[in-house]
Short mmCIF file of C-alpha atoms in Angstrom, two decimals:
data_model
loop_
_atom_site.label_atom_id
_atom_site.label_comp_id
_atom_site.label_asym_id
_atom_site.label_seq_id
_atom_site.Cartn_x
_atom_site.Cartn_y
_atom_site.Cartn_z
CA MET A 3 120.48 68.31 61.28
CA ILE A 4 120.52 72.16 63.38
CA LYS A 5 119.96 73.41 59.90
CA TYR A 6 116.86 70.62 59.84
CA LEU A 7 115.75 71.40 62.77
CA LYS A 8 115.29 75.51 62.94
CA LYS A 9 113.56 74.61 59.51
CA LEU A 10 111.15 72.19 60.81
CA ALA A 11 111.04 74.64 63.89
CA GLN A 12 109.16 77.19 61.56
CA THR A 13 106.85 74.88 59.96
CA ASN A 14 102.57 76.18 60.55
CA ILE A 15 102.24 73.09 62.70
CA VAL A 16 105.41 73.10 65.12
CA ILE A 17 104.53 76.91 65.46
CA ARG A 18 101.18 75.78 66.55
CA LEU A 19 102.61 73.52 68.92
CA ARG A 20 104.66 76.35 70.46
CA ASN A 21 102.18 78.79 70.25
CA TYR A 22 100.38 76.25 72.88
CA ILE A 23 102.91 75.33 75.44
CA GLY A 24 104.10 79.17 75.28
CA TYR A 25 108.00 78.23 73.76
CA LYS A 26 108.77 81.04 71.62
CA THR A 27 105.68 81.79 70.85
CA ILE A 28 104.89 83.84 66.78
CA LYS A 29 101.72 86.36 67.73
CA ILE A 30 101.03 86.99 64.25
CA ASN A 31 101.73 84.54 61.32
CA LEU A 32 102.02 85.98 57.83
CA LYS A 33 105.05 83.27 56.89
CA ASP A 34 102.32 81.95 54.54
CA SER A 35 101.50 84.93 52.59
CA MET A 36 104.73 87.41 52.73
CA ASN A 37 104.96 87.42 48.63
CA GLY A 38 102.38 87.20 46.28
CA HIS A 39 99.02 88.01 48.38
CA SER A 40 96.52 89.80 49.04
CA ILE A 41 96.11 90.10 52.67
CA SER A 42 92.68 91.52 54.11
CA ASP A 43 92.04 93.17 57.29
CA THR A 44 88.24 91.44 58.61
CA PHE A 45 85.75 94.42 58.17
CA LEU A 46 82.79 94.78 60.12
CA TRP A 47 78.97 95.39 58.40
CA ARG A 48 75.54 96.26 59.80
CA THR A 49 72.60 96.41 58.47
CA ASP A 50 70.69 95.76 62.33
CA ASN A 51 69.30 98.06 63.61
CA GLY A 52 69.24 100.99 61.67
CA TYR A 53 72.53 101.00 60.31
CA LYS A 54 74.01 100.25 56.65
CA THR A 55 77.98 100.34 56.29
CA ILE A 56 79.82 102.40 54.03
CA VAL A 57 83.21 101.37 52.60
CA ASN A 58 85.45 103.38 50.97
CA TYR A 59 88.89 101.42 49.03
CA SER A 60 91.20 102.18 46.65
CA ASP A 61 92.81 100.22 43.97
CA ILE A 62 95.92 99.98 45.54
CA LEU A 63 97.34 97.48 42.73
CA LYS A 64 97.20 100.33 40.38
CA GLN A 65 98.27 103.51 42.98
CA PHE A 66 101.34 101.53 44.11
CA PHE A 67 102.53 99.18 41.70
CA GLN A 68 101.29 100.65 38.53
CA LEU A 69 99.25 98.19 37.13
CA GLU A 70 95.98 98.56 35.35
CA ASN A 71 94.35 95.10 34.45
CA SER A 72 93.01 94.48 38.62
CA ASN A 73 90.34 93.43 40.16
CA ILE A 74 88.80 93.89 43.05
CA LYS A 75 86.88 91.06 45.24
CA ILE A 76 85.22 91.50 48.16
CA TYR A 77 84.15 88.90 50.53
CA ILE A 78 80.56 89.01 52.06
CA PHE A 79 79.70 86.44 55.51
CA SER A 80 77.46 86.07 57.37
CA ASN A 81 78.14 86.33 61.82
CA LYS A 82 78.37 82.24 61.59
CA ASN A 83 80.71 82.38 58.34
CA GLN A 84 78.44 81.25 56.27
CA LEU A 85 79.29 83.13 52.31
CA LEU A 86 76.74 85.59 51.46
CA LYS A 87 77.66 87.58 48.25
CA ILE A 88 81.06 88.22 46.84
CA VAL A 89 81.14 91.47 45.09
CA ASP A 90 83.10 91.64 42.04
CA ASN A 91 84.51 94.46 40.85
CA LYS A 92 86.74 94.45 37.58
CA ASN A 93 86.83 97.87 36.77
CA PRO A 94 87.84 99.94 40.23
CA LYS A 95 89.04 103.06 40.47
CA ASN A 96 91.97 104.96 42.46
CA LEU A 97 88.79 105.12 44.95
CA ASN A 98 85.66 103.38 45.13
CA ARG A 99 82.64 102.98 47.24
CA LEU A 100 80.78 100.29 47.99
CA ILE A 101 77.36 100.31 50.30
CA ILE A 102 75.67 97.22 52.33
CA ASP A 103 72.65 97.99 53.34
CA LYS A 104 69.55 95.45 53.24
CA LEU A 105 69.07 96.06 49.35
CA LEU A 106 72.37 94.44 49.10
CA LEU A 107 71.87 91.56 51.45
CA ASN A 108 68.41 90.39 49.90
CA SER A 109 66.40 92.95 53.31
CA SER A 110 68.43 90.92 55.67
CA GLU A 111 68.74 92.16 58.94
CA ASN A 112 71.76 91.38 60.46
CA TYR A 113 75.29 91.63 60.62
CA GLY A 114 78.52 90.19 59.87
CA SER A 115 82.44 90.19 57.96
CA PHE A 116 84.27 90.78 55.11
CA PHE A 117 87.44 90.57 53.11
CA ILE A 118 88.48 92.99 49.91
CA PHE A 119 91.54 91.01 48.06
CA HIS A 120 93.00 92.54 44.85
CA GLU A 121 93.57 89.78 41.49
CA SER A 122 95.83 90.38 38.80
CA ASN A 123 97.18 88.67 36.06
CA GLU A 124 100.63 89.98 35.89
CA LYS A 125 102.64 88.23 39.12
CA ILE A 126 104.54 90.44 41.75
CA ASN A 127 107.03 89.55 44.24
CA ASP A 128 105.24 92.28 46.61
CA SER A 129 102.51 91.07 49.31
CA ILE A 130 99.72 93.91 49.97
CA ARG A 131 97.24 94.62 52.88
CA ASN A 132 94.07 96.40 52.60
CA SER A 133 93.20 98.10 55.83
CA CYS A 134 90.32 100.34 54.51
CA TYR A 135 88.18 102.78 55.96
CA THR A 136 84.66 101.51 56.84
CA GLY A 137 81.60 103.62 57.95
CA PHE A 138 78.77 102.70 60.26
CA SER A 139 75.57 105.54 59.17
CA LYS A 140 72.22 104.07 61.84
CA ASN A 141 68.82 105.68 60.26
CA ASN A 142 70.57 107.38 57.76
CA ASN A 143 72.50 109.78 59.65
CA LEU A 144 76.39 110.97 59.22
CA PRO A 145 78.40 108.22 59.33
CA SER A 146 80.98 107.10 61.71
CA PHE A 147 84.37 106.21 60.21
CA MET A 148 87.47 103.23 61.51
CA HIS A 149 90.61 102.09 59.42
CA GLY A 150 90.89 98.32 58.82
CA ASN A 151 91.13 97.17 62.71
CA LEU A 152 92.94 93.32 62.92
CA MET A 153 95.06 91.36 59.27
CA GLY A 154 91.99 88.50 59.12
CA ALA A 155 93.31 86.39 55.92
CA SER A 156 95.22 85.93 52.46
CA MET A 157 94.33 85.16 49.35
CA PRO A 158 97.24 84.70 46.17
CA ILE A 159 97.31 87.59 43.94
CA ASN A 160 97.68 86.28 40.67
CA ASN A 161 94.96 84.67 38.79
CA ASP A 162 96.80 81.96 37.55
CA THR A 163 96.96 80.48 41.51
CA ILE A 164 94.53 78.54 42.79
CA LYS A 165 91.89 81.27 44.84
CA LYS A 166 91.71 79.63 48.63
CA ILE A 167 91.12 82.39 51.73
CA ASN A 168 93.78 81.18 53.90
CA TYR A 169 92.92 82.19 57.84
CA GLY A 170 95.18 81.97 60.58
CA VAL A 171 97.06 84.74 60.96
CA VAL A 172 96.35 85.54 64.73
CA GLY A 173 97.48 82.68 66.84
CA ASN A 174 96.21 80.70 69.93
CA SER A 175 97.27 79.75 73.22
CA LEU A 176 95.93 76.54 75.26
CA PHE A 177 95.00 78.58 77.96
CA LYS A 178 93.02 81.65 77.95
CA ASN A 179 95.94 83.56 79.19
CA ASN A 180 95.67 86.38 76.76
CA ILE A 181 94.90 90.28 78.85
CA TYR A 182 93.31 92.99 76.44
CA LYS A 183 92.63 95.71 78.63
CA ILE A 184 91.17 98.13 76.86
CA GLN A 185 92.69 101.82 78.18
CA LYS A 186 89.85 104.03 77.29
CA SER A 187 86.68 105.14 80.72
CA PHE A 188 83.49 103.63 79.59
CA SER A 189 81.14 105.13 82.37
CA ARG A 190 79.74 107.71 80.88
CA TYR A 191 78.48 106.57 77.47
CA ASP A 192 74.38 105.26 77.63
CA LYS A 193 75.02 102.00 76.00
CA ILE A 194 78.41 100.31 74.69
CA GLU A 195 78.99 97.72 72.21
CA ILE A 196 81.76 95.04 71.58
CA VAL A 197 82.28 93.21 69.08
CA ILE A 198 84.11 90.42 69.11
CA ILE A 199 85.92 88.40 66.18
CA ASN A 200 87.62 85.17 65.34
CA PRO A 201 90.24 85.84 64.07
CA SER A 202 92.30 82.16 63.69
CA ILE A 203 91.54 78.65 62.44
CA GLU A 204 90.23 77.51 65.41
CA LYS A 205 87.59 77.82 68.29
CA ILE A 206 88.04 80.50 70.33
CA TYR A 207 86.91 80.71 74.16
CA PHE A 208 86.95 84.52 75.67
CA ASP A 209 85.40 86.20 78.91
CA ILE A 210 84.51 90.01 78.63
CA ASN A 211 84.24 91.60 82.40
CA GLN A 212 83.55 88.27 83.15
CA ARG A 213 80.97 87.03 80.58
CA LYS A 214 82.07 84.10 79.28
CA GLY A 215 81.46 83.32 75.31
CA SER A 216 83.18 81.27 72.06
CA LEU A 217 83.61 82.17 68.64
CA ASP A 218 84.26 78.98 66.11
CA VAL A 219 86.13 80.32 63.14
CA GLY A 220 85.45 83.43 61.33
CA GLN A 221 82.30 84.14 63.56
CA LEU A 222 81.53 86.95 65.09
CA VAL A 223 78.82 88.22 67.34
CA ILE A 224 77.85 91.83 69.18
CA ILE A 225 78.20 92.21 72.95
CA GLU A 226 75.79 94.17 75.16
CA VAL A 227 77.68 95.15 77.63
CA GLU A 228 77.36 97.40 80.39
CA LYS A 229 78.45 100.43 82.02
CA SER A 230 81.99 99.89 83.51
CA GLU A 231 84.91 102.31 83.38
CA THR A 232 87.39 99.22 82.12
CA ILE A 233 86.43 96.71 79.71
CA THR A 234 89.10 93.65 80.11
CA ILE A 235 88.82 91.00 77.46
CA LYS A 236 90.43 87.47 78.36
CA SER A 237 91.09 84.62 75.61
CA ASN A 238 93.29 81.94 74.22
CA CYS A 239 93.21 84.38 71.40
CA PHE A 240 96.96 85.97 71.03
CA LEU A 241 95.55 89.25 70.03
CA LEU A 242 91.66 89.64 69.82
CA ARG A 243 91.36 93.41 69.35
CA PRO A 244 87.74 94.53 69.54
CA ILE A 245 86.13 97.24 67.84
CA ALA A 246 83.40 98.71 69.64
CA PHE A 247 80.13 100.84 69.22
CA VAL A 248 78.89 103.61 72.08
CA TYR A 249 75.46 106.04 72.39
CA LYS A 250 75.67 108.66 74.21
CA ASN A 251 71.87 110.38 74.15
CA LYS A 252 70.89 111.11 70.16
CA TYR A 253 74.70 110.23 69.05
CA MET A 254 76.68 106.72 68.34
CA ASP A 255 80.76 106.48 67.66
CA VAL A 256 82.68 103.84 66.66
CA PHE A 257 86.11 102.45 66.88
CA HIS A 258 88.66 99.93 67.47
CA CYS A 259 90.17 99.09 70.88
#
């Protein structure tokens, strides 16, 4: 009986219930992605306001597992979580580069998310995580780079397995009782943009410096905030780790917080 109850307590339904009520919470749930999965951070792309996005990524399966016939797919979504394009790299090199600009996205001037998944016909008993570097260039100036921010989704590596993007790595609570305070002063910048991405499988609610908002599954938003010494995010998501774009005179920088 005890063995059965312990097993029941580790099911996704019970984990979500525990998270809601705050009992032995599991903030990051990788239970279904421990073996044979490609885990991707949720990456941001921008083509708005003169931006283009540079993605540098590697063939992880070849570098670390010596698999020669690997395949890499990049799923590009809108900020409303609508699939826009799949970039299929059937012959990846050790180091690869993708430019996400208006030309790639049919003249779209917007922003959204993308995921990088690795595939192979061979089976491996390990899982991998792609947290590569993404650069943002405004008006063709020198880009500012940052590495992945937070695990967002996974997909089976083996091509014989049904391909489905699995969301929900990060859990939620019932109330907005999770506080994320960015440990950096923002008072010296001319302009501040904060990117909030929903990494869970449910709608989230948040306050950012008392400004309220909500995001459905997979959605993201760029919010311009007033100059402030500190930025505090309160939400019902256990780990709502934002991305910041900051501007000073003619310069910009990007970093995860």
